Short mmCIF file of C-alpha atoms in Angstrom, two decimals:
data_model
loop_
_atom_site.label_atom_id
_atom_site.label_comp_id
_atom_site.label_asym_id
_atom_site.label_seq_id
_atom_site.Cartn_x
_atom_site.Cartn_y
_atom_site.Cartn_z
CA UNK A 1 35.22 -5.93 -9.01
CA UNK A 2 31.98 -4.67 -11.26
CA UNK A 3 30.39 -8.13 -10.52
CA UNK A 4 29.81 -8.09 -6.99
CA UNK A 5 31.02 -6.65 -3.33
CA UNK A 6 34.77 -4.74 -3.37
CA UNK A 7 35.62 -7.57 -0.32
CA UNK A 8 34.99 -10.44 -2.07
CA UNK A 9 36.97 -12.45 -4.16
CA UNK A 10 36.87 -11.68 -7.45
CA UNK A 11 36.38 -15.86 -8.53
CA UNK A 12 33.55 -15.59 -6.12
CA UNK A 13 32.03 -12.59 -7.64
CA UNK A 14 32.31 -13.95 -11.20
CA UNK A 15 31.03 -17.34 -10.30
CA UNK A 16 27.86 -16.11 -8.29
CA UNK A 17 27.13 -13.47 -11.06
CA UNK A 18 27.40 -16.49 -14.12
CA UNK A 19 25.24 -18.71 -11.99
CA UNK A 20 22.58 -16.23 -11.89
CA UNK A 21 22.58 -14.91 -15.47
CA UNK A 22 23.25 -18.62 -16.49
CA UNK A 23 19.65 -19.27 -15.16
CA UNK A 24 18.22 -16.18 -16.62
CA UNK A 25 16.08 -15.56 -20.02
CA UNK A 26 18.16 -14.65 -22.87
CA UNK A 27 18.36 -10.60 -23.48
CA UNK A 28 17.37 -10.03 -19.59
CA UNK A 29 18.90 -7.41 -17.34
CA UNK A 30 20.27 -8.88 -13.88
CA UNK A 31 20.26 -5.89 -11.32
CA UNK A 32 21.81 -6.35 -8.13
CA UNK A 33 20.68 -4.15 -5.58
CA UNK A 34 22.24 -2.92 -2.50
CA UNK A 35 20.48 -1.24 0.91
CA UNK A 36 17.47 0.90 -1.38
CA UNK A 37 16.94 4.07 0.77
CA UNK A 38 14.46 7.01 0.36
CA UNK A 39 10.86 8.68 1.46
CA UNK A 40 8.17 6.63 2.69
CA UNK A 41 6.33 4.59 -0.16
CA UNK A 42 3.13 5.87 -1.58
CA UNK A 43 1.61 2.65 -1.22
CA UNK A 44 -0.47 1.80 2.50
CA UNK A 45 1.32 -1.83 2.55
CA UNK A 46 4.78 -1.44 0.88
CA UNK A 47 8.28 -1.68 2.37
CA UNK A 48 8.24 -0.95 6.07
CA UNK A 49 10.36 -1.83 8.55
CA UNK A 50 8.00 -2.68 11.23
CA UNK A 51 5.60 -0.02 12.26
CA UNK A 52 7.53 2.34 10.24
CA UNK A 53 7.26 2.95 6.00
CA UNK A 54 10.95 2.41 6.02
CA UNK A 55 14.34 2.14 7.55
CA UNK A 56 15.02 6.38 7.52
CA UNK A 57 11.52 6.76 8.92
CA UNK A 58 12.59 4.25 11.63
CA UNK A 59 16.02 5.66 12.66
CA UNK A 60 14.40 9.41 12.25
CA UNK A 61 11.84 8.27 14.94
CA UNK A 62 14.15 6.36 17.26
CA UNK A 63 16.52 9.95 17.21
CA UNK A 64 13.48 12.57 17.55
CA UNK A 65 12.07 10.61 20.38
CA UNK A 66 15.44 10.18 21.69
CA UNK A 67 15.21 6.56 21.89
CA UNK A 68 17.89 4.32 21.81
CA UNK A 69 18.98 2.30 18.79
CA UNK A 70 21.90 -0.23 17.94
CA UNK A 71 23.11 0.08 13.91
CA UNK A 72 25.89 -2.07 12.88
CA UNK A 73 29.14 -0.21 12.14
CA UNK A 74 31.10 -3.45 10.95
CA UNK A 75 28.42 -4.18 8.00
CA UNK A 76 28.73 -2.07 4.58
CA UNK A 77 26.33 -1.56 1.71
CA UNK A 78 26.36 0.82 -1.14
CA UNK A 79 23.13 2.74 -0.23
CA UNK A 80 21.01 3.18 -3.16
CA UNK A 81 18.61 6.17 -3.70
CA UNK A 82 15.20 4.79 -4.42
CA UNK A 83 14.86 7.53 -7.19
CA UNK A 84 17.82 6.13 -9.05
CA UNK A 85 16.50 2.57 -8.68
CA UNK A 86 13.42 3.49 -10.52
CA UNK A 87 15.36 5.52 -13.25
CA UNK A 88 17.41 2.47 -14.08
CA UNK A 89 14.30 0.31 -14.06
CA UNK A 90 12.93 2.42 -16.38
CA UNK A 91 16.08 2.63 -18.33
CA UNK A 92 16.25 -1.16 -19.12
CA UNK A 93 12.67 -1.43 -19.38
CA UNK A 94 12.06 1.27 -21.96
CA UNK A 95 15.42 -0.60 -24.21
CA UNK A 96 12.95 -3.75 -23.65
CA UNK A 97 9.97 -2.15 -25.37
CA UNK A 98 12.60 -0.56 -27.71
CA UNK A 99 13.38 -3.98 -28.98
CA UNK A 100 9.82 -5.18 -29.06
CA UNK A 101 9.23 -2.45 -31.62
CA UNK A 102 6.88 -0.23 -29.95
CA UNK A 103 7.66 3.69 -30.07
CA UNK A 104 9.55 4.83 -26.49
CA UNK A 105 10.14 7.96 -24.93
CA UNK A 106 13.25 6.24 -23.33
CA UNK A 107 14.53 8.96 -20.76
CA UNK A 108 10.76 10.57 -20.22
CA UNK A 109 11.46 13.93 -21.83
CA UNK A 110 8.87 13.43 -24.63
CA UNK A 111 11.42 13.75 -27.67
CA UNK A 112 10.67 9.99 -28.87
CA UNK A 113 14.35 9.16 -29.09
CA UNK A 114 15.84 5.91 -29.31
CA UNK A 115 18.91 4.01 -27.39
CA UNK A 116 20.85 0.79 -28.20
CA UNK A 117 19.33 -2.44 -27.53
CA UNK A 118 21.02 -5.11 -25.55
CA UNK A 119 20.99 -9.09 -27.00
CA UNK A 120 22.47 -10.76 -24.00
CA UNK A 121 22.27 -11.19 -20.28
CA UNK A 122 23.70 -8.72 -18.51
CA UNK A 123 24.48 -8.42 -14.77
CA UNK A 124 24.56 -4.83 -13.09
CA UNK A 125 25.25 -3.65 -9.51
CA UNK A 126 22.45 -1.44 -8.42
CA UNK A 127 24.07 0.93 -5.89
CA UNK A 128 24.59 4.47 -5.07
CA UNK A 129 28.12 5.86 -4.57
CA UNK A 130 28.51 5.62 -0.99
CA UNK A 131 29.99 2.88 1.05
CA UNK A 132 28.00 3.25 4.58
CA UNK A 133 27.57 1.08 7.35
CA UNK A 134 24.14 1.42 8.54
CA UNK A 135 25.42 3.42 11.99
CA UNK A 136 26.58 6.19 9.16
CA UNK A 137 23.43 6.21 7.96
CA UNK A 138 21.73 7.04 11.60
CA UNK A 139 24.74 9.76 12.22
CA UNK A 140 23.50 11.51 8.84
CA UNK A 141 20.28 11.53 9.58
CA UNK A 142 20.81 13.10 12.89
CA UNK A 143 23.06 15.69 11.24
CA UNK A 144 20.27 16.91 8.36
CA UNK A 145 17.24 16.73 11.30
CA UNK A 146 20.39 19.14 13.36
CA UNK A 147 19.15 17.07 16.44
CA UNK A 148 21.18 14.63 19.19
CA UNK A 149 22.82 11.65 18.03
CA UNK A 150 23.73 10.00 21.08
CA UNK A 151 20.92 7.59 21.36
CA UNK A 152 22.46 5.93 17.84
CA UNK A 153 24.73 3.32 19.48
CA UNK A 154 27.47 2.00 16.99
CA UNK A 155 28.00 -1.94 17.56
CA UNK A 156 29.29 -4.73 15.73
CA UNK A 157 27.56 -7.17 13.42
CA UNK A 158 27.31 -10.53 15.22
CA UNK A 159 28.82 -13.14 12.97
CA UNK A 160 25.31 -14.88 13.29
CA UNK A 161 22.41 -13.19 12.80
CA UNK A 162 19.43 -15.14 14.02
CA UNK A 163 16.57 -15.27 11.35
CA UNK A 164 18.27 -13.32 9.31
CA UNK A 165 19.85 -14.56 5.43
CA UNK A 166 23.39 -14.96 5.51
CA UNK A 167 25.36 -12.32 3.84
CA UNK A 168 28.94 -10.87 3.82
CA UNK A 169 29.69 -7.80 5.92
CA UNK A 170 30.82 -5.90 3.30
CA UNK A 171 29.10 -6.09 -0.30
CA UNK A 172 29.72 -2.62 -1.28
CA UNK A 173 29.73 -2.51 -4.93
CA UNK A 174 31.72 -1.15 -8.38
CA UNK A 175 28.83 0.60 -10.04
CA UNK A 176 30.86 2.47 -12.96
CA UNK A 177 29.05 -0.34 -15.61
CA UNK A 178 25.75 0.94 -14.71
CA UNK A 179 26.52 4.83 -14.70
CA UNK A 180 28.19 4.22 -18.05
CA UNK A 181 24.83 2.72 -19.19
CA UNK A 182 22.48 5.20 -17.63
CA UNK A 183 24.67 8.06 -19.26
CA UNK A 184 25.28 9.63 -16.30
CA UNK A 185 28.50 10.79 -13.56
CA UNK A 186 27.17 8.88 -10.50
CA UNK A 187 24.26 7.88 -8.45
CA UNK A 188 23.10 9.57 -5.43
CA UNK A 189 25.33 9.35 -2.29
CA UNK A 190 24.13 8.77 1.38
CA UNK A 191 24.37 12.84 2.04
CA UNK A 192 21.73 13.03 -1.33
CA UNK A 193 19.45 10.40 -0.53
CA UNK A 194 19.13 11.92 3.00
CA UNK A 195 18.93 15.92 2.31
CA UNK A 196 16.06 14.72 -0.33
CA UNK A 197 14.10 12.55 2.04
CA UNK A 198 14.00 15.18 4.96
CA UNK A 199 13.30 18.26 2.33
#
């Protein structure tokens, strides 16, 4: 399962994974991301869902203001904290500049140490270590802001949604090949990404 979603067939996962690093550069870094969660970006135009910086900011509103909100309970992603994104972005592209020769503080802490450089194209999942549907998400959020949760309606996923891309319910994902390369026990779970977004 480390190539793709714990539902899906493994062929499936293997195939879509080779097609994609078969089209990549040689000694690139494929990272698969899941539903990328955190505080509002710094930047006036980034990610926003709507009139809102991003999707906690949205379902923190809707729950505050006691307005109601559907969230899919049938559709399940490996929420990823947007902290640990970044830290394996910088992770793969410090081992880049590593390779190119140029001198690297590789995990930031100013000791100029070194790490092992990769010569092939590798695929990782980048998610956190929670399998949540996106209703979970809404009923932690209500339980860190200690306020009502009854205007987060639970529903199911239509099979079609319209304008949306076409994806599988569940593509919650194996992540144990990236935490083994990042060096560390596990990413952030849903109750981590929230508690550090509503400090």
């Amino acid at each position: 399962k480390e190539l793709g979603g714990t539902t899906m067939p493994d062929t499936i996962q293997l195939d879509t994974s080779s097609s994609i690093a078969g089209t990549a550069v040689s000694n690139s870094i494929i990272l698969r991301s899941s539903l990328i969660l955190g505080p509002p970006t710094p930047f006036q135009n980034g990610c926003r869902k709507g009139a809102f910086p991003s999707f906690l900011q949205f379902i923190e509103s809707r729950l505050l203001s006691s307005t109601p909100a559907n969230y899919f309970i049938n559709e399940f992603r490996s929420v990823v904290h947007v902290e640990d994104v970044i830290r394996s972005i910088r992770h793969f592209v410090c081992q880049a500049l590593l390779d190119s020769g140029d001198d690297v503080d590789v995990d930031g802490d100013g000791d100029g140490d070194s790490a092992p450089v990769k010569k092939k194209t590798s695929v990782f999942n980048l998610g956190g270590s929670t399998r949540a549907s996106r209703y979970d998400v809404a009923l932690e959020v209500a339980h860190r802001l200690k306020c009502d949760a009854s205007s987060a309606n639970g529903v199911d996923r239509p099979p079609t949604v319209p304008g949306g891309v076409r994806s599988p319910p569940d593509i919650s994902m194996n992540v144990d090949k990236l935490t083994e390369e990042l060096g560390v026990v596990k990413m952030d779970g849903l109750k981590e990404i929230v508690l550090t977004t509503f400090k």
